[in-house]
XYZ file of C-alpha atoms in Angstrom:
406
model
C 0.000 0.000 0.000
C 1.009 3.279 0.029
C 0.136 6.407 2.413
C -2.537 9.340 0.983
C 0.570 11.327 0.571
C 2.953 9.121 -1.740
C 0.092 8.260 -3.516
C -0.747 11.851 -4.287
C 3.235 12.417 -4.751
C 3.811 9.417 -7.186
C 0.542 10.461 -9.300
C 1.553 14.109 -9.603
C 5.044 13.333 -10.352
C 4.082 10.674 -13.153
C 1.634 12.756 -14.869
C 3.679 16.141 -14.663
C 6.251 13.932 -16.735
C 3.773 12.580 -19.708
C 2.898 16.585 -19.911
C 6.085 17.697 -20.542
C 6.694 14.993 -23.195
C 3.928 14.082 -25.358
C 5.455 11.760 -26.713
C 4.591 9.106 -23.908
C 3.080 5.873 -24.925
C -0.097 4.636 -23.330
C 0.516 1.623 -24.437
C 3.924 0.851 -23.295
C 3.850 3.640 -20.327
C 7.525 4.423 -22.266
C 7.988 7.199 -24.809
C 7.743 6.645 -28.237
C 11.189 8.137 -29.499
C 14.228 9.225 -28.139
C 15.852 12.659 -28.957
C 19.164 10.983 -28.760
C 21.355 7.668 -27.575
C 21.385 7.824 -24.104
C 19.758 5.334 -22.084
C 17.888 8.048 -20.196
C 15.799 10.314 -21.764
C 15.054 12.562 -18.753
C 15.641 13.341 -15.473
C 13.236 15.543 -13.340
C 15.905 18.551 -11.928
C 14.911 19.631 -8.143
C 12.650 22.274 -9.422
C 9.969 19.479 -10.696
C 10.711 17.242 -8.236
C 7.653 16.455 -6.045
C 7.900 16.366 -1.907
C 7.202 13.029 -0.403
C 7.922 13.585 2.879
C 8.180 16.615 4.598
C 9.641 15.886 7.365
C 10.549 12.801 10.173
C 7.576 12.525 11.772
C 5.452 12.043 8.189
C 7.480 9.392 7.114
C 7.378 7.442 10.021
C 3.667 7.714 10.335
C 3.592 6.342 7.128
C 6.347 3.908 7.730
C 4.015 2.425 10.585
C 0.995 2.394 8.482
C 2.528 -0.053 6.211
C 3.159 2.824 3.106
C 5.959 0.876 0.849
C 7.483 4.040 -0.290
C 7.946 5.875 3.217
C 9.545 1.775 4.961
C 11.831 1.582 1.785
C 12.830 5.091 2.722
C 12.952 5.063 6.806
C 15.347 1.734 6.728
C 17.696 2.889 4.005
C 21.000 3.404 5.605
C 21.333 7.053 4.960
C 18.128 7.988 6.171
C 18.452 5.594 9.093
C 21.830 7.191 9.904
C 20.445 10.667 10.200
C 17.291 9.742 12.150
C 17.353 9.249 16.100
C 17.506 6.019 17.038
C 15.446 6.245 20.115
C 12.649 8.259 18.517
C 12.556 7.903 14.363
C 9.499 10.494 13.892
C 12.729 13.277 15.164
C 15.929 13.760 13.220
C 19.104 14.389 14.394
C 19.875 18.006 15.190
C 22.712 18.309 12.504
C 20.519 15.976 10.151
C 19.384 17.716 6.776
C 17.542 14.961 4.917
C 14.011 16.990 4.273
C 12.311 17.239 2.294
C 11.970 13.839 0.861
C 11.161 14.484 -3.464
C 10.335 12.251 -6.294
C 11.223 12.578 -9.532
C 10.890 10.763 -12.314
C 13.042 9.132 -15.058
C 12.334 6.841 -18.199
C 14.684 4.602 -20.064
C 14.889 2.989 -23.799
C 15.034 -0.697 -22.292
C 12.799 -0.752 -18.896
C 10.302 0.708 -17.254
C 10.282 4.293 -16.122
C 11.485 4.709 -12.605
C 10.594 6.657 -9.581
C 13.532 8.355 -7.942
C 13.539 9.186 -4.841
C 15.699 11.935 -3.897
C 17.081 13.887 -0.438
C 19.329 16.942 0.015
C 21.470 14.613 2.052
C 23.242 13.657 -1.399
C 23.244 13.948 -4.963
C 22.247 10.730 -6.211
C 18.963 8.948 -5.786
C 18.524 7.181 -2.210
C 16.596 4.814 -4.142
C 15.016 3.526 -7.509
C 11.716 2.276 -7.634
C 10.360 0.827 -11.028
C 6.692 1.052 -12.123
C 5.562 -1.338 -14.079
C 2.470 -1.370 -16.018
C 0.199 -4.571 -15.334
C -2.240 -5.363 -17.744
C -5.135 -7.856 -16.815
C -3.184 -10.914 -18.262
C -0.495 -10.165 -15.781
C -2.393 -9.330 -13.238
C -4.369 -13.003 -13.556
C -0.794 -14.300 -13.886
C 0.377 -12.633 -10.439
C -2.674 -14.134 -9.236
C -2.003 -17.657 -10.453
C 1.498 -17.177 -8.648
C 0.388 -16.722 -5.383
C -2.034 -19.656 -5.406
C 1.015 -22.178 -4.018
C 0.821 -20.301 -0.694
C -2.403 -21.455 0.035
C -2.247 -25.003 -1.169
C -4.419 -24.716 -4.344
C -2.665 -25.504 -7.924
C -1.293 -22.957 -9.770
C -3.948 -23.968 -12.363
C -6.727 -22.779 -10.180
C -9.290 -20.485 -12.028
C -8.731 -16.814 -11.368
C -11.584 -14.645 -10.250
C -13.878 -12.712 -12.925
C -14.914 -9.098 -12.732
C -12.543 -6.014 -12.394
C -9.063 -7.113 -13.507
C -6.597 -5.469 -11.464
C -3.681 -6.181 -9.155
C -5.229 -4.996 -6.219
C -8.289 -7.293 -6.880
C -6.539 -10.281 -7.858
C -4.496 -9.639 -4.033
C -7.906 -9.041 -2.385
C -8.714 -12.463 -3.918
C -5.997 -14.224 -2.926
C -5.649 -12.574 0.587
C -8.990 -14.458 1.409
C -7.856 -17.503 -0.158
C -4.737 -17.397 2.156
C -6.587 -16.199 5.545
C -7.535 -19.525 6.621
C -3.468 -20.036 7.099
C -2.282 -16.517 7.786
C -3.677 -13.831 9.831
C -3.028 -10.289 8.400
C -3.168 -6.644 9.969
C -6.338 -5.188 8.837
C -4.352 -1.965 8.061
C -2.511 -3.286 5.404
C -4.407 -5.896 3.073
C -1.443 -6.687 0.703
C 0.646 -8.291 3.158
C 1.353 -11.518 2.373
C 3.774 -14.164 4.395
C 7.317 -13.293 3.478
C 9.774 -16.030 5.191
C 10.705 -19.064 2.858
C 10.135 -21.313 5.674
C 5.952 -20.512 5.912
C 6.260 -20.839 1.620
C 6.693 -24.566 1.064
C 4.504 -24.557 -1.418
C 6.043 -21.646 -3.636
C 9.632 -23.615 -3.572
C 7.482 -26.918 -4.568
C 6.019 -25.433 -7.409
C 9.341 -23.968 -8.300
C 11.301 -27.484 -8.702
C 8.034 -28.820 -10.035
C 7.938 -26.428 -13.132
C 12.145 -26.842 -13.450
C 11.866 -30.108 -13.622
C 9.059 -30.866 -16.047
C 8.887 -27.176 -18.194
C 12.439 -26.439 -18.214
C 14.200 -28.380 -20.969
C 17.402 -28.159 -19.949
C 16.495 -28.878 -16.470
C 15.352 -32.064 -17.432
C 17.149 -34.650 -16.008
C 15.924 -38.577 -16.280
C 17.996 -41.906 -15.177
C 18.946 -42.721 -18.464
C 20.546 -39.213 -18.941
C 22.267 -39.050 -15.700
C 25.958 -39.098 -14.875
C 26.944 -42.833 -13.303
C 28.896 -40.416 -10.843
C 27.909 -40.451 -7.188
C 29.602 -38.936 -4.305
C 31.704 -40.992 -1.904
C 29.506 -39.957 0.897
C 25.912 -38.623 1.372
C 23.600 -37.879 4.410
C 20.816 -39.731 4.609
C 17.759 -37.581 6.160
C 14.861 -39.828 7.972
C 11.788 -39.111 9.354
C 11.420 -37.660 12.822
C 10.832 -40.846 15.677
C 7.276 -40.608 16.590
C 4.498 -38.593 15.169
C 4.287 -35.620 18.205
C 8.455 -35.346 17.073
C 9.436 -32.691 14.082
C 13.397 -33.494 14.871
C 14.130 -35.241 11.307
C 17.035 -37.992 11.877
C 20.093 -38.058 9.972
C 23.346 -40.758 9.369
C 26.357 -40.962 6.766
C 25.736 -43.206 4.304
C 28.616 -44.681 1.689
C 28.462 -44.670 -2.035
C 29.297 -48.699 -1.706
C 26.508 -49.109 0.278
C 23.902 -47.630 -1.767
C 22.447 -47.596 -5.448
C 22.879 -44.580 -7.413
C 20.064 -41.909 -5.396
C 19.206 -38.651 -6.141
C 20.456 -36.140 -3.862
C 20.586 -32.369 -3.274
C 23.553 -30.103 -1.997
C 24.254 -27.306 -0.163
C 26.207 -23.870 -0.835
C 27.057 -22.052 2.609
C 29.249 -19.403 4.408
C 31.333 -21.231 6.837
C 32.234 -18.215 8.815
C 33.121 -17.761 11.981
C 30.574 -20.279 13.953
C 31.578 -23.598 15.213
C 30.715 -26.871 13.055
C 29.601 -30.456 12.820
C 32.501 -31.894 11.205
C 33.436 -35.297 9.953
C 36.623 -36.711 11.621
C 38.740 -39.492 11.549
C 37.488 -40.321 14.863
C 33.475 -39.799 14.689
C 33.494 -41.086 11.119
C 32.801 -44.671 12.865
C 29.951 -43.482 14.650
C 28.376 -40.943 12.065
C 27.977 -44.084 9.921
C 26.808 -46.677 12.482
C 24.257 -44.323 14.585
C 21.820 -41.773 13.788
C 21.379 -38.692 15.083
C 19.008 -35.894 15.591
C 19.282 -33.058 13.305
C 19.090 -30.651 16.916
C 22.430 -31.137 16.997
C 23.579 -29.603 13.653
C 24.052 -25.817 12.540
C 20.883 -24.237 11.956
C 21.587 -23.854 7.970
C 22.365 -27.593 8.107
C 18.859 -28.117 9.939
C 17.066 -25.769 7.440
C 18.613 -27.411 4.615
C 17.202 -30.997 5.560
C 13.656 -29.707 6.102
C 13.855 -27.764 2.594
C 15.697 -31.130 0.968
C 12.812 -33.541 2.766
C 9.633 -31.235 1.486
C 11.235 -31.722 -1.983
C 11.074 -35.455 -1.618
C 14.626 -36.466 -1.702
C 16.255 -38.697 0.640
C 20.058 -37.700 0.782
C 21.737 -34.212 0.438
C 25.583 -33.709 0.390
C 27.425 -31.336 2.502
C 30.834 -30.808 2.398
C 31.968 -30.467 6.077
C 30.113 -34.016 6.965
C 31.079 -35.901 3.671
C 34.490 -35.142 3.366
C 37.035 -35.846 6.701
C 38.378 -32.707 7.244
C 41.724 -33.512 9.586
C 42.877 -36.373 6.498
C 44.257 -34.196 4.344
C 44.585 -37.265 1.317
C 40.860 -37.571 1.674
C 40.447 -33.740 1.642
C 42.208 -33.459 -1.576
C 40.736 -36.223 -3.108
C 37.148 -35.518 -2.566
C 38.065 -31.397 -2.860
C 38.987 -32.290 -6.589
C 35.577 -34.077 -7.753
C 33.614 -31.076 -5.939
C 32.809 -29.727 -9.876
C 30.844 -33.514 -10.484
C 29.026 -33.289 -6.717
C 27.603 -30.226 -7.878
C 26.769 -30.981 -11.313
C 25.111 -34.171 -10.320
C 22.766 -33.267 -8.218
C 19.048 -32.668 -8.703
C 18.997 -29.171 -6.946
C 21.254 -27.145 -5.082
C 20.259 -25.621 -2.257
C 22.087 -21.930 -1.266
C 21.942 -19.872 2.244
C 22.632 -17.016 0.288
C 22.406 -14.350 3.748
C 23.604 -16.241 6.135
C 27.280 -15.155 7.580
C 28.010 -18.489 8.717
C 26.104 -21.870 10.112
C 24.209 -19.970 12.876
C 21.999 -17.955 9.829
C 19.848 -20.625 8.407
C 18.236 -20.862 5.002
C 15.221 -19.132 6.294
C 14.777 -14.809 6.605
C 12.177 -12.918 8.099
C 12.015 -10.004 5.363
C 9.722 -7.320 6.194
C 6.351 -7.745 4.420
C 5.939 -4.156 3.172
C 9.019 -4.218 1.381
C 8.618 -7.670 -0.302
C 4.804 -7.389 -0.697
C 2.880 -6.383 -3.928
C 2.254 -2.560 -3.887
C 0.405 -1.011 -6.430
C -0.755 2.640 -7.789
C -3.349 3.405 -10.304
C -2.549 6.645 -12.145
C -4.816 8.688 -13.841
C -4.883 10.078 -17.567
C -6.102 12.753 -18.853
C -7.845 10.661 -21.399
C -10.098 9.246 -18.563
C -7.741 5.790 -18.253
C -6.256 4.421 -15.561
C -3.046 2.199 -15.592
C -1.993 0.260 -12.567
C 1.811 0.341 -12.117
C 3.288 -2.363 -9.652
C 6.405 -0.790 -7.711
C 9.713 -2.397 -7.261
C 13.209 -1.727 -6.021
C 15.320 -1.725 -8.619
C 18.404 -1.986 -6.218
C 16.989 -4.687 -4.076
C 18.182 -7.542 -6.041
C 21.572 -6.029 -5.778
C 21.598 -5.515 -2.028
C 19.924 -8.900 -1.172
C 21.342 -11.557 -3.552
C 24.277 -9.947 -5.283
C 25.761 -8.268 -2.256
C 24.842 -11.141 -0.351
C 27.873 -13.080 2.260
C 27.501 -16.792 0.137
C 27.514 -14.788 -3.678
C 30.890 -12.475 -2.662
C 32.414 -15.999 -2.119
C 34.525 -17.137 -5.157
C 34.070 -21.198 -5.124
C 30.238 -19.997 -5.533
C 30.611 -20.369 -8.920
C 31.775 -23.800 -9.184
């Protein structure tokens, strides 16, 4: 959602920028030619820019309300550096980030973008994309949603008004008899990979039977299997969750599909195989309470996928024999290429982070605006950061790692 006053803010600054250029494109919410090569076409100067926030104590009262413009703004580092930290609706007495503007750019390739801009420094604090939806993407960003609450992707949308914000009505009241939401903000939607089982289902699902060259059947299959696998079993009685876990060998098993892990070792302490518990690890089982959270996480998100065994390198290769080390170190390219899907905790600083992230549901929520035309239209633009892929995958601890890659 967004508060009365971004709303107002976004609108104004949108349609002050089709005025100036008529040569904007209904159709394609781009313009229709370019007065020369550059990617952008125009930039919004102070003068036109349009206040979002006046001052500290706006923003926050938007922040709070669940406005997706005014929380993408409040917990960006520069802003958060400048605000007090025991009371956000004051800034600091030296601070000079008001007003908050937004301006407005377009580009040859994308979608026009919202900039949001503060005195505190030249460039944009942030870029937020608007993207027109039309009601075959809005249906489709329906469809994708469905997997939270159980039902097929296949389900039949709903008929009437096609637009985002009725297709998230929709599916909000699919989804309440599994979430609760705050009235206040009715495009909330859960955010945390480990409440959206069904979303990384239907993920493998379509890889494996859409994606040609994800396509992977026994006949096609490398004869390669790792030395050494986990095995993941069931928890021990039905009131237990605790899944069970042993190391298995390749000479003791038939060829098995498996998944893998990618992780940040970091600073934390972990489960390691030894020379000495390698006797045990393979004779008893144990409870997966007593690994690494990520380890944990990555046997529940392995087991809801249906496989059996999962590789990961600090319990299937013996890390004080350095032969063994070397040996398995070297066919690390075939563990990885052989398996049916690699699982990545892509935040996490070491084994304490887990695969799983509360993110904060206004920022990774749908959040919509419906601008209006002088020729009596509306078009319904979704918003996105166009910097948050950067900052939460790219920039992310396991991606700045090189063997990543491998």
């Amino acid at each position: 959602m967004l508060c009365p006053t971004c709303e107002k803010s976004v609108t104004a600054a949108f349609l002050a920028t089709i005025k100036r250029y008529p040569q904007f494109d209904y159709q394609t919410s781009r313009l229709s030619r370019f007065s020369n090569d550059d990617e952008i076409e125009l930039t919004f100067g102070s003068d036109h820019a349009h206040i979002l926030q006046k001052d500290a104590r706006s923003l926050n009262k938007g922040s709070v309300a669940g406005c997706f413009i005014c929380r993408s703004i409040i917990t960006h580092d520069k802003i958060r550096a400048g605000l007090n930290q025991n009371n956000v609706s004051m800034p600091k007495p030296s601070s000079d980030l008001f007003p908050i503007k937004a301006e407005v750019a377009f580009f040859r390739q994308s979608p026009p973008h919202l900039e949001i801009v503060s005195p505190v420094q030249y460039d944009p604090l942030l870029n937020l994309t608007l993207s027109p939806i039309s009601a075959k993407e809005s249906r489709a960003i329906y469809r994708s949603l469905l997997p939270l609450s159980g039902y097929p992707s296949s389900r039949e949308s709903p008929v009437g008004q096609y637009t985002l914000s009725h297709y998230i009505t929709r599916t909000l009241q699919t989804l309440k008899s599994i979430y609760s939401y705050p009235k206040r903000s009715p495009v909330e939607i859960p955010v945390c990979t480990s409440g959206a089982v069904g979303i990384w289902r239907q993920w493998y699902d379509t890889c494996t039977k859409s994606h040609v060259l994800c396509q992977r059947t026994e006949s096609r299959l490398s004869p390669f299997k790792p030395s050494r696998l986990i095995e993941i079993l069931k928890p021990e009685g039905p009131e237990s969750t605790d899944l069970r876990w042993r190391l298995v060998l390749a000479t003791t098993i038939p060829h098995v599909p498996y998944v893998t892990l990618s992780h940040c070792w970091g600073t934390s302490q972990h489960a390691i195989l030894t020379k000495s518990n390698f006797p045990s690890l393979v004779r008893d089982i144990s409870h997966s309470a007593s690994l690494p959270k990520t380890y944990r996480d990555a046997l529940i998100v392995a087991d809801s996928l249906g496989f059996n065994h999962i590789w990961i390198d600090s319990l299937c290769i013996i890390q004080d024999d350095q032969a063994d080390w070397l040996f398995e170190s070297s066919l690390m390219d075939k563990v990885y290429n052989t398996s049916s899907c690699n699982i990545a905790a892509t935040w996490a600083d070491d084994g304490t982070g887990g695969c799983f992230i509360e993110r904060d549901s206004v920022l990774a929520g749908l959040t919509t605006v419906a601008v209006p035309f002088n020729n009596g239209e509306f078009i319904e633009y979704q918003l996105g950061n166009a910097d948050a892929r950067k900052k939460d995958v790219d920039n992310a601890p396991l991606n700045t790692r090189a063997w990543v890659f491998q």
